[in-house]
Amino acid sequence: MDEKIIELKKGIKLHLIKTELFKTNLACVIITVPLKRETVTLNTLIPFLLKRGTNNLKTQYEINDKLENLYGSTYDCGIDKSGDNQVIKFYMEGINDKFLPGKEELLKQNLDLLFELVFKRFNPFSFICLTLSRVRLNFIAISSKLNACGMPIP
């Protein structure tokens, strides 16, 4: 197994794991922040908000479509507690380049997408407006179903 750890910034590391045991490569961006009462909830939300879109890929559908075009690469994220730190993790797994028919540099494409998903976010105002629009549409859909059943809407 070949593991490389690259420190991108203080508290932000990129882990690249290659192995002959599996036919895939795993890349993981790990962000370590001190555990503080004031920021613990916000830090917990970060990975789940970052799954919603980027400047180029505005919806989860577009992200999934891009992953499918990368031979079904997978992306996931989560958060753990380690000692007095919160550890925010972003994972990208894809097929090892040597198992592909051509020279497509899939690892590079996966890393580009991982960095886009983690570091290139929406304009905050656009992101909030889009998220509130989705919540509003969900509320309208639920309200109309409740109304159709004769249930009062609070």
mmCIF file of C-alpha atoms in Angstrom:
data_model
loop_
_atom_site.group_PDB
_atom_site.id
_atom_site.type_symbol
_atom_site.label_atom_id
_atom_site.label_comp_id
_atom_site.label_asym_id
_atom_site.label_seq_id
_atom_site.Cartn_x
_atom_site.Cartn_y
_atom_site.Cartn_z
ATOM 1 C CA MET A 1 0.000 0.000 0.000
ATOM 2 C CA ASP A 2 1.284 3.429 -0.971
ATOM 3 C CA GLU A 3 0.041 6.363 1.117
ATOM 4 C CA LYS A 4 1.033 9.970 0.558
ATOM 5 C CA ILE A 5 0.087 12.748 2.962
ATOM 6 C CA ILE A 6 0.343 16.290 1.628
ATOM 7 C CA GLU A 7 -0.327 19.267 3.888
ATOM 8 C CA LEU A 8 -2.291 21.768 1.799
ATOM 9 C CA LYS A 9 -2.542 24.340 4.613
ATOM 10 C CA LYS A 10 -2.259 24.245 8.368
ATOM 11 C CA GLY A 11 -4.954 21.813 9.520
ATOM 12 C CA ILE A 12 -5.831 20.667 5.968
ATOM 13 C CA LYS A 13 -4.241 17.491 4.616
ATOM 14 C CA LEU A 14 -4.665 15.477 1.443
ATOM 15 C CA HIS A 15 -4.268 11.718 1.825
ATOM 16 C CA LEU A 16 -3.700 9.653 -1.348
ATOM 17 C CA ILE A 17 -3.903 5.901 -0.897
ATOM 18 C CA LYS A 18 -2.926 3.480 -3.653
ATOM 19 C CA THR A 19 -2.906 -0.274 -3.174
ATOM 20 C CA GLU A 20 -2.464 -3.385 -5.272
ATOM 21 C CA LEU A 21 -5.091 -5.120 -3.140
ATOM 22 C CA PHE A 22 -7.948 -3.194 -4.786
ATOM 23 C CA LYS A 23 -8.434 -1.715 -8.253
ATOM 24 C CA THR A 24 -9.225 1.739 -6.907
ATOM 25 C CA ASN A 25 -7.465 4.810 -5.553
ATOM 26 C CA LEU A 26 -8.730 6.738 -2.549
ATOM 27 C CA ALA A 27 -8.167 10.456 -2.029
ATOM 28 C CA CYS A 28 -9.246 12.127 1.173
ATOM 29 C CA VAL A 29 -9.127 15.782 2.226
ATOM 30 C CA ILE A 30 -9.081 16.016 6.001
ATOM 31 C CA ILE A 31 -9.690 19.291 7.807
ATOM 32 C CA THR A 32 -8.887 19.325 11.518
ATOM 33 C CA VAL A 33 -10.305 22.127 13.665
ATOM 34 C CA PRO A 34 -10.328 22.615 17.433
ATOM 35 C CA LEU A 35 -13.520 21.490 19.142
ATOM 36 C CA LYS A 36 -15.273 24.637 20.405
ATOM 37 C CA ARG A 37 -18.786 25.046 21.750
ATOM 38 C CA GLU A 38 -19.368 28.095 19.525
ATOM 39 C CA THR A 39 -18.513 26.340 16.239
ATOM 40 C CA VAL A 40 -19.308 22.654 16.784
ATOM 41 C CA THR A 41 -22.790 22.791 15.201
ATOM 42 C CA LEU A 42 -21.689 24.871 12.230
ATOM 43 C CA ASN A 43 -18.711 22.573 11.587
ATOM 44 C CA THR A 44 -21.054 19.580 11.675
ATOM 45 C CA LEU A 45 -23.211 21.101 8.923
ATOM 46 C CA ILE A 46 -20.300 21.988 6.619
ATOM 47 C CA PRO A 47 -19.776 18.585 4.943
ATOM 48 C CA PHE A 48 -23.477 18.153 4.247
ATOM 49 C CA LEU A 49 -23.863 21.648 2.790
ATOM 50 C CA LEU A 50 -20.796 21.129 0.605
ATOM 51 C CA LYS A 51 -22.439 18.064 -0.983
ATOM 52 C CA ARG A 52 -25.127 20.276 -2.540
ATOM 53 C CA GLY A 53 -23.175 21.954 -5.341
ATOM 54 C CA THR A 54 -20.365 24.162 -6.580
ATOM 55 C CA ASN A 55 -20.047 27.109 -8.931
ATOM 56 C CA ASN A 56 -19.808 24.709 -11.909
ATOM 57 C CA LEU A 57 -21.981 21.843 -10.642
ATOM 58 C CA LYS A 58 -25.033 23.582 -9.205
ATOM 59 C CA THR A 59 -27.078 20.538 -8.138
ATOM 60 C CA GLN A 60 -26.567 17.100 -6.673
ATOM 61 C CA TYR A 61 -27.828 15.689 -9.974
ATOM 62 C CA GLU A 62 -24.965 17.418 -11.841
ATOM 63 C CA ILE A 63 -22.452 16.125 -9.290
ATOM 64 C CA ASN A 64 -23.770 12.572 -9.672
ATOM 65 C CA ASP A 65 -23.680 12.887 -13.469
ATOM 66 C CA LYS A 66 -20.036 14.011 -13.307
ATOM 67 C CA LEU A 67 -19.176 11.075 -11.018
ATOM 68 C CA GLU A 68 -20.818 8.647 -13.454
ATOM 69 C CA ASN A 69 -18.715 10.088 -16.287
ATOM 70 C CA LEU A 70 -15.641 9.333 -14.169
ATOM 71 C CA TYR A 71 -16.344 5.569 -14.376
ATOM 72 C CA GLY A 72 -18.653 5.643 -11.376
ATOM 73 C CA SER A 73 -16.257 7.333 -8.970
ATOM 74 C CA THR A 74 -17.739 7.922 -5.528
ATOM 75 C CA TYR A 75 -17.729 10.997 -3.305
ATOM 76 C CA ASP A 76 -18.689 11.151 0.341
ATOM 77 C CA CYS A 77 -18.024 13.256 3.389
ATOM 78 C CA GLY A 78 -18.488 13.175 7.126
ATOM 79 C CA ILE A 79 -17.274 14.419 10.462
ATOM 80 C CA ASP A 80 -15.629 12.749 13.446
ATOM 81 C CA LYS A 81 -14.370 13.776 16.847
ATOM 82 C CA SER A 82 -10.774 12.960 17.703
ATOM 83 C CA GLY A 83 -9.663 14.094 21.130
ATOM 84 C CA ASP A 84 -10.286 17.832 21.358
ATOM 85 C CA ASN A 85 -10.646 18.207 17.573
ATOM 86 C CA GLN A 86 -13.365 17.945 14.977
ATOM 87 C CA VAL A 87 -12.188 16.150 11.857
ATOM 88 C CA ILE A 88 -14.085 16.972 8.647
ATOM 89 C CA LYS A 89 -13.417 14.379 5.914
ATOM 90 C CA PHE A 90 -14.093 14.430 2.182
ATOM 91 C CA TYR A 91 -13.507 11.195 0.225
ATOM 92 C CA MET A 92 -13.165 10.482 -3.491
ATOM 93 C CA GLU A 93 -12.654 6.949 -4.763
ATOM 94 C CA GLY A 94 -12.100 5.955 -8.384
ATOM 95 C CA ILE A 95 -10.627 3.264 -10.586
ATOM 96 C CA ASN A 96 -6.841 3.013 -10.718
ATOM 97 C CA ASP A 97 -5.550 4.433 -14.018
ATOM 98 C CA LYS A 98 -3.768 1.211 -14.951
ATOM 99 C CA PHE A 99 -7.129 -0.606 -15.251
ATOM 100 C CA LEU A 100 -8.535 1.879 -17.786
ATOM 101 C CA PRO A 101 -8.375 1.277 -21.558
ATOM 102 C CA GLY A 102 -6.658 4.591 -22.377
ATOM 103 C CA LYS A 103 -4.587 7.286 -20.726
ATOM 104 C CA GLU A 104 -7.404 9.248 -19.152
ATOM 105 C CA GLU A 105 -5.646 10.362 -15.950
ATOM 106 C CA LEU A 106 -8.689 9.490 -13.855
ATOM 107 C CA LEU A 107 -6.837 10.148 -10.586
ATOM 108 C CA LYS A 108 -6.143 13.732 -11.696
ATOM 109 C CA GLN A 109 -9.775 14.202 -12.755
ATOM 110 C CA ASN A 110 -10.977 12.798 -9.420
ATOM 111 C CA LEU A 111 -8.643 15.132 -7.504
ATOM 112 C CA ASP A 112 -9.825 18.111 -9.567
ATOM 113 C CA LEU A 113 -13.444 17.259 -8.746
ATOM 114 C CA LEU A 114 -12.652 16.652 -5.062
ATOM 115 C CA PHE A 115 -10.930 20.040 -4.793
ATOM 116 C CA GLU A 116 -13.839 21.707 -6.581
ATOM 117 C CA LEU A 117 -16.363 20.119 -4.219
ATOM 118 C CA VAL A 118 -14.400 21.077 -1.110
ATOM 119 C CA PHE A 119 -12.837 24.426 -1.975
ATOM 120 C CA LYS A 120 -14.839 26.081 -4.789
ATOM 121 C CA ARG A 121 -18.182 26.926 -3.310
ATOM 122 C CA PHE A 122 -21.216 28.821 -4.401
ATOM 123 C CA ASN A 123 -21.436 32.531 -3.865
ATOM 124 C CA PRO A 124 -22.948 32.483 -0.328
ATOM 125 C CA PHE A 125 -25.917 34.668 -1.310
ATOM 126 C CA SER A 126 -26.754 32.451 -4.304
ATOM 127 C CA PHE A 127 -26.333 29.325 -2.173
ATOM 128 C CA ILE A 128 -28.715 30.615 0.517
ATOM 129 C CA CYS A 129 -31.294 31.702 -2.074
ATOM 130 C CA LEU A 130 -31.127 28.343 -3.878
ATOM 131 C CA THR A 131 -31.401 26.372 -0.630
ATOM 132 C CA LEU A 132 -34.335 28.488 0.587
ATOM 133 C CA SER A 133 -36.035 28.023 -2.796
ATOM 134 C CA ARG A 134 -35.726 24.243 -2.448
ATOM 135 C CA VAL A 135 -37.075 24.358 1.120
ATOM 136 C CA ARG A 136 -39.969 26.539 -0.069
ATOM 137 C CA LEU A 137 -40.810 24.112 -2.894
ATOM 138 C CA ASN A 138 -40.704 21.177 -0.462
ATOM 139 C CA PHE A 139 -43.000 23.042 1.928
ATOM 140 C CA ILE A 140 -45.467 23.822 -0.882
ATOM 141 C CA ALA A 141 -45.481 20.177 -2.005
ATOM 142 C CA ILE A 142 -46.065 18.894 1.537
ATOM 143 C CA SER A 143 -48.722 21.543 2.203
ATOM 144 C CA SER A 144 -50.656 20.637 -0.937
ATOM 145 C CA LYS A 145 -50.606 16.941 0.008
ATOM 146 C CA LEU A 146 -51.848 17.741 3.511
ATOM 147 C CA ASN A 147 -54.536 20.036 2.103
ATOM 148 C CA ALA A 148 -55.662 17.295 -0.333
ATOM 149 C CA CYS A 149 -56.107 14.952 2.646
ATOM 150 C CA GLY A 150 -58.218 17.562 4.449
ATOM 151 C CA MET A 151 -55.592 18.197 7.126
ATOM 152 C CA PRO A 152 -55.202 21.779 8.364
ATOM 153 C CA ILE A 153 -51.921 23.480 7.480
ATOM 154 C CA PRO A 154 -50.261 25.097 10.506
#
